[in-house]
Short mmCIF file of C-alpha atoms in Angstrom, two decimals:
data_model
loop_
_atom_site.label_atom_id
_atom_site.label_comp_id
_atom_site.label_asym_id
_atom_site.label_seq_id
_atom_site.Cartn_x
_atom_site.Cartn_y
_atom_site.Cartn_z
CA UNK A 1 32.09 -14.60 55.38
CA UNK A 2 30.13 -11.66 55.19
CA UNK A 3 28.78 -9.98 58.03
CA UNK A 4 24.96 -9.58 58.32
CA UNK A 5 22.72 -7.28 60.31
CA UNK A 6 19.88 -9.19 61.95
CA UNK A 7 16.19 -9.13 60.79
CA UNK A 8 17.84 -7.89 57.73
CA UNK A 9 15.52 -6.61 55.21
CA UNK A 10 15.28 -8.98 51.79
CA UNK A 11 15.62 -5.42 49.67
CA UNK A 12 19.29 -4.34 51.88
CA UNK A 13 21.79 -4.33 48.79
CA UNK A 14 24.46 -3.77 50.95
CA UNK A 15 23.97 -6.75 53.03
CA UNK A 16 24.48 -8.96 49.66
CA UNK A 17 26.82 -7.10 47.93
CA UNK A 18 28.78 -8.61 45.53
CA UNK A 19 30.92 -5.82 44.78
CA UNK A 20 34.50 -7.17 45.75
CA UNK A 21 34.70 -9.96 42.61
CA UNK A 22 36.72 -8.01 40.70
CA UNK A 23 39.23 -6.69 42.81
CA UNK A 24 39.32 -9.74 45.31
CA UNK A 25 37.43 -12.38 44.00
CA UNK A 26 38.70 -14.75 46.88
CA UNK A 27 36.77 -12.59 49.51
CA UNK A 28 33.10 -14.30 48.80
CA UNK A 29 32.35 -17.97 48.73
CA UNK A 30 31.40 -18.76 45.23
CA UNK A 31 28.45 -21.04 46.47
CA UNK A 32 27.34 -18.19 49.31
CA UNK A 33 26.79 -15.56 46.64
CA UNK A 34 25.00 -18.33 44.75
CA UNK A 35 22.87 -19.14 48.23
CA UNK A 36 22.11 -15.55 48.54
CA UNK A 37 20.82 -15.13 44.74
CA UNK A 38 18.50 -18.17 45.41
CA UNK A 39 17.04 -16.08 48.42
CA UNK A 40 15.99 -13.51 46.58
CA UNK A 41 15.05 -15.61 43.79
CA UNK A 42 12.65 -17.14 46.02
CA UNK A 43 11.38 -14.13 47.55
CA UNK A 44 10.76 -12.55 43.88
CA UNK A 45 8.60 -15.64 42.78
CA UNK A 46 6.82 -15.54 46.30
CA UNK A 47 5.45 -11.73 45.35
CA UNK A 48 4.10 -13.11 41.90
CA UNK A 49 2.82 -16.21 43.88
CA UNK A 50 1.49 -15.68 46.85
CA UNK A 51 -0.07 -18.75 48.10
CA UNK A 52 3.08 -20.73 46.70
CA UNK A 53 5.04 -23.59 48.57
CA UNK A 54 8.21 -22.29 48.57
CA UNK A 55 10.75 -25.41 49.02
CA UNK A 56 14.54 -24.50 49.50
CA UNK A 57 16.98 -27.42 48.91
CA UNK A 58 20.52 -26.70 50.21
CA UNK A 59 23.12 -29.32 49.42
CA UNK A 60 25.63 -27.69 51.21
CA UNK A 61 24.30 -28.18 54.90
CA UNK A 62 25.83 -25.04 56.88
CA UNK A 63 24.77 -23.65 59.66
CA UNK A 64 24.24 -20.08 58.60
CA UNK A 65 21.56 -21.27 55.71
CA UNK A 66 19.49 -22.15 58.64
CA UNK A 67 20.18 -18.51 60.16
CA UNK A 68 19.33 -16.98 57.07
CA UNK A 69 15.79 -18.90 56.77
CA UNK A 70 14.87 -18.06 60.14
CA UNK A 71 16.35 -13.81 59.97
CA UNK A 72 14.95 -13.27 56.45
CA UNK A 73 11.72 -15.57 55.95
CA UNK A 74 10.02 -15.80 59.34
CA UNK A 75 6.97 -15.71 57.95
CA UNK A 76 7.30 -17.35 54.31
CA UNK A 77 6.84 -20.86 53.65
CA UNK A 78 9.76 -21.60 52.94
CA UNK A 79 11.19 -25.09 54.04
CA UNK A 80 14.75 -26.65 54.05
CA UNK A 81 15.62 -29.78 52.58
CA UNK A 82 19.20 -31.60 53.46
CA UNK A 83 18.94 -33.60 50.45
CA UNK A 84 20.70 -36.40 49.69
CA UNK A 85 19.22 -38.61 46.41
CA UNK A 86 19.11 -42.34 47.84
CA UNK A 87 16.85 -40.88 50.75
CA UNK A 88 14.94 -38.34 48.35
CA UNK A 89 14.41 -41.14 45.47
CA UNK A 90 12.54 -43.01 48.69
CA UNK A 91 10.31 -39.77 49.39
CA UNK A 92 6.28 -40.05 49.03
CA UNK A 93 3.79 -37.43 49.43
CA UNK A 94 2.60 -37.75 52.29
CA UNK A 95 6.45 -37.11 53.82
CA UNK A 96 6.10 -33.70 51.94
CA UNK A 97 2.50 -32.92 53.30
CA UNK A 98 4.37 -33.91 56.67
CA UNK A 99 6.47 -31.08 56.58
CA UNK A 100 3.35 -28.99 54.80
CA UNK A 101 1.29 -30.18 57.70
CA UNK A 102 3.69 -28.60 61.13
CA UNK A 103 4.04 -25.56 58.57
CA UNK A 104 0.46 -24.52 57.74
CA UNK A 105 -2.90 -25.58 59.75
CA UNK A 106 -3.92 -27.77 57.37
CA UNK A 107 -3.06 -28.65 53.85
CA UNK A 108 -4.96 -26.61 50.96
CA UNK A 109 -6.35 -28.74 47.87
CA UNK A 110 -4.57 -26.85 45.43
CA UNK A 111 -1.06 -25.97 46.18
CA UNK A 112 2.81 -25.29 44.62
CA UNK A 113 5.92 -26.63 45.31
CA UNK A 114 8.72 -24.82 43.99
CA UNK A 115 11.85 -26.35 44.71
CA UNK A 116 15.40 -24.34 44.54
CA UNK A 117 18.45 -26.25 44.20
CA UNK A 118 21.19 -23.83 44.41
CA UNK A 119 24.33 -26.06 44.99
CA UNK A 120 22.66 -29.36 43.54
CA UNK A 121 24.78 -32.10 42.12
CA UNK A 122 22.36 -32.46 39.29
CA UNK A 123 23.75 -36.02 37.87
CA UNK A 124 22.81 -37.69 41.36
CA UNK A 125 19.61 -35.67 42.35
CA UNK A 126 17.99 -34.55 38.72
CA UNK A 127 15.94 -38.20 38.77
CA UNK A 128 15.11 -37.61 42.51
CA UNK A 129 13.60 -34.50 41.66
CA UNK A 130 11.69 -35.83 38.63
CA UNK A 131 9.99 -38.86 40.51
CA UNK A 132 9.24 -36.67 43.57
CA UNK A 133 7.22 -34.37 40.77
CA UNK A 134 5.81 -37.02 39.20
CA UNK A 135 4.30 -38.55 42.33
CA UNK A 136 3.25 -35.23 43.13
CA UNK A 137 1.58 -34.48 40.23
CA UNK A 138 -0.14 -37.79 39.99
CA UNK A 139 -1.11 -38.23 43.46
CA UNK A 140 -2.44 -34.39 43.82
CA UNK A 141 -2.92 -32.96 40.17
CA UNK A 142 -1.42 -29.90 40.77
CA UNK A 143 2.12 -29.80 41.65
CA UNK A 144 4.50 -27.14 39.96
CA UNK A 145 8.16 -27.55 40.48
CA UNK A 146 10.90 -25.48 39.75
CA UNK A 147 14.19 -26.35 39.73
CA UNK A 148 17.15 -24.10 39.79
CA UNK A 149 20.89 -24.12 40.83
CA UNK A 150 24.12 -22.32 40.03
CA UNK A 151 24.23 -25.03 36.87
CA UNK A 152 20.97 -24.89 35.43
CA UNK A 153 20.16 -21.41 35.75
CA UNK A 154 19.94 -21.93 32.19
CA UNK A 155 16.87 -23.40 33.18
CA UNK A 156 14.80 -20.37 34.10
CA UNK A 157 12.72 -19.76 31.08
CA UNK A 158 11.34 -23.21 32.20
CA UNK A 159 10.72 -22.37 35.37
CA UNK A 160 9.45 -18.89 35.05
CA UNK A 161 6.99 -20.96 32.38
CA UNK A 162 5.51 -23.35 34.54
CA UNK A 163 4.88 -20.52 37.03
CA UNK A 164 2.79 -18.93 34.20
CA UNK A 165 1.15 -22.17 33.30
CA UNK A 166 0.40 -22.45 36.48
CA UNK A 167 -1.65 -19.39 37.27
CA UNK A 168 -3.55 -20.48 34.11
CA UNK A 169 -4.20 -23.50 35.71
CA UNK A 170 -2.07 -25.54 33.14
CA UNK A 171 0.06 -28.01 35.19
CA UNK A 172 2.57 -29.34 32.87
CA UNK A 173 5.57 -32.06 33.63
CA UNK A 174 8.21 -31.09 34.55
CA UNK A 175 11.33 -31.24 32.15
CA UNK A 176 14.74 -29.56 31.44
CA UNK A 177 16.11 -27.48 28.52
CA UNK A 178 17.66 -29.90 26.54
CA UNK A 179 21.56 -29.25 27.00
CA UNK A 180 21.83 -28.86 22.86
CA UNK A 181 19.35 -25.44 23.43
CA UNK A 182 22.23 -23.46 24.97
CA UNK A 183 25.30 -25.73 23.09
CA UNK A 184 24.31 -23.87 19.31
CA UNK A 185 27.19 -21.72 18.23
CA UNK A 186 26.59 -18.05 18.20
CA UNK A 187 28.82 -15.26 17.24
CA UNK A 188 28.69 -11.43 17.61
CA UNK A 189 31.61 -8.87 17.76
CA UNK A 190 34.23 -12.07 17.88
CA UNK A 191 31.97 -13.82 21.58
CA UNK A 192 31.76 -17.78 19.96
CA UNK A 193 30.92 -20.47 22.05
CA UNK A 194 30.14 -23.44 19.78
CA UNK A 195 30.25 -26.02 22.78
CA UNK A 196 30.08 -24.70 26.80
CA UNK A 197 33.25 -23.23 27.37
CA UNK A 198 32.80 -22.10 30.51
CA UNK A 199 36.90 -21.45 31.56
CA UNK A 200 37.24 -19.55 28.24
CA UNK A 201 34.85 -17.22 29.11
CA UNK A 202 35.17 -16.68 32.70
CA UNK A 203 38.80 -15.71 31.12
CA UNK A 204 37.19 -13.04 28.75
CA UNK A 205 35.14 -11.35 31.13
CA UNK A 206 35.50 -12.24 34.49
CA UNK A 207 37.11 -14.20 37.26
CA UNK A 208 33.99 -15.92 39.46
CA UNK A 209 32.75 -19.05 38.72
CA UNK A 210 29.25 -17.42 40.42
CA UNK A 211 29.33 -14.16 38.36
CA UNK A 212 29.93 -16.76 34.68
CA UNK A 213 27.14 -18.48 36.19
CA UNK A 214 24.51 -15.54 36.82
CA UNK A 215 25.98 -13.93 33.53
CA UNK A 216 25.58 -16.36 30.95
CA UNK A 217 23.06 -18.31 32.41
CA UNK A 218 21.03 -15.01 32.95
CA UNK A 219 22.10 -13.61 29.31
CA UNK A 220 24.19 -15.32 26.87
CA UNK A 221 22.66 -18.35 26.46
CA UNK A 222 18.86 -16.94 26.56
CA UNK A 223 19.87 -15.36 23.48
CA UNK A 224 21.15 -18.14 21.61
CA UNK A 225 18.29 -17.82 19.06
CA UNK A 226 18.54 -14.26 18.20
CA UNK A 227 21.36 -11.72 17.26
CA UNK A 228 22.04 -9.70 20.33
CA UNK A 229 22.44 -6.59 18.48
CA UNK A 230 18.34 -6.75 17.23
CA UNK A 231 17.53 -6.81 21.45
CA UNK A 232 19.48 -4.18 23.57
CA UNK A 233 17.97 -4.61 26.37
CA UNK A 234 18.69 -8.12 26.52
CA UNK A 235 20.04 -9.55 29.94
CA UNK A 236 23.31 -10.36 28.31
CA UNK A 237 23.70 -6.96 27.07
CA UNK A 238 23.06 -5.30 30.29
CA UNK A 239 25.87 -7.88 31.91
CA UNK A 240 28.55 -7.23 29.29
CA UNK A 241 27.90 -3.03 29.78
CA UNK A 242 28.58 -4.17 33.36
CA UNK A 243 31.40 -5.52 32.83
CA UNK A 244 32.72 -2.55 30.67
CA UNK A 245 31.96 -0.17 33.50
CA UNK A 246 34.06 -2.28 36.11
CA UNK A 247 30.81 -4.48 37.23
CA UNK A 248 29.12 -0.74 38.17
CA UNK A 249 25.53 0.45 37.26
CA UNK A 250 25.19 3.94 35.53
CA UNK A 251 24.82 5.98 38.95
CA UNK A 252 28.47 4.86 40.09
CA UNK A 253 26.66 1.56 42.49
CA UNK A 254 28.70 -1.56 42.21
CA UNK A 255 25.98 -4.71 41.13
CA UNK A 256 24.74 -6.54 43.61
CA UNK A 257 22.71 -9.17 44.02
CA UNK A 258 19.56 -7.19 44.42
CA UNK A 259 20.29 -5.72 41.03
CA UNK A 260 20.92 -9.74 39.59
CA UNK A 261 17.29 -10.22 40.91
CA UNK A 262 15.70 -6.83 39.71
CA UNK A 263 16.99 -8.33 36.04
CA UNK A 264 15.44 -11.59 36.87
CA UNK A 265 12.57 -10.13 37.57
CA UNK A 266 11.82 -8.45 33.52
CA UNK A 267 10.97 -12.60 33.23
CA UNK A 268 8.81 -12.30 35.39
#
């Protein structure tokens, strides 16, 4: 596990590096690099949304997420949920304004919840998640929820959406790209993928299951409606020049994570 420096600053590339995949790919937990991405992923929406209810959901119950909270967000409300989907099917509102309630003096009458799942097994928790936003939504009127993790990443348009919506006041459901958006075969300089094959990839251009994720989810499959080679600065493109240059940006800096956000962040 990486070493971190206390009260480390959010913006500290080095302390989230993730510049060892390629020549030790072992070296970094896939689902800690994940973690970390989510972090910043958080703190990026936070700066567009200010009075946001930041929710982070950590499957994966380890100590040093709890560290993390407490050295990087001290301030943020950011909360974190142990989830596990017979108990979080049971949730009502008033258990979330619970938690709202020992956070914040007092609970506003408008607020967000944006919820980050960055390890979540979606098959057990994706109808916990739905009825929790439902009953939100119905019981308060204004409930946006975002739902991310290292397997529906895919999903970030969505998400990035309803954050939109939401500044515009427009509170839609909730809902998911259907898996047949990001399934339609595309085909540029010999790259196919007419079903998800994620090992075949990860074969073609790298070796980390967390780098496939942030890659394609990120790139390839955002483009799935339009040649690459009519958008160069797509996100994909920008990955697979990475890749060409050893997983290095243009000055000679390996990517980190900060960069993977900085990219997010042209959704924004």
């Amino acid at each position: 596990m990486m070493k971190r420096k206390k009260g480390a600053d959010v913006n500290q590339e080095h302390e989230y590096g993730i510049s060892s995949f390629l020549s030790a790919p072992s070296s970094f937990q896939e689902i800690d690099i994940c973690q970390k991405i989510s972090f910043r992923l958080v703190h990026k929406v936070k700066q567009k949304r200010p009075f946001a209810i930041s929710i982070l959901e950590i499957y994966v119950t380890e100590p040093m997420f709890s560290d993390l909270l407490k050295d990087i967000y001290p301030d943020s409300d950011l909360f974190l949920l142990k989830m596990e989907a017979d108990i979080f099917l049971s949730w009502k509102k008033q258990h979330i304004v619970q938690i709202i309630s020992r956070h914040r003096y007092g609970i506003p009458d408008q607020f967000d919840i944006i919820i980050i799942s960055p390890s979540c097994q979606f098959q057990k928790e994706t109808q916990a998640l739905f009825k929790l936003s439902q009953v939100l939504l119905q019981e308060t009127g204004i409930i946006a929820g975002a739902f991310l993790g290292p397997d529906t990443f895919l999903e970030l348009h969505t998400c990035l959406n309803w954050i939109e919506n939401s500044i515009s006041e427009q509170f839609p459901v909730a809902y998911f790209t259907p898996q047949s958006y990001w399934e339609k075969h595309i085909s540029k300089d010999g790259l196919q993928l007419e079903v998800y094959q994620e090992d075949q990839f990860r074969k073609n251009y790298h070796n980390s299951q967390a780098v496939f994720q942030v890659a394609a989810a990120f790139g390839f499959f955002h483009c799935v409606e339009k040649e690459l080679s009519n958008d160069n600065n797509h996100l994909l493109h920008n990955w697979m020049k990475a890749y060409d240059q050893g997983f290095r940006t243009k000055d000679g800096n390996v990517y980190t994570t900060y960069h993977v956000i900085e990219l997010i962040g042209s959704f924004l």
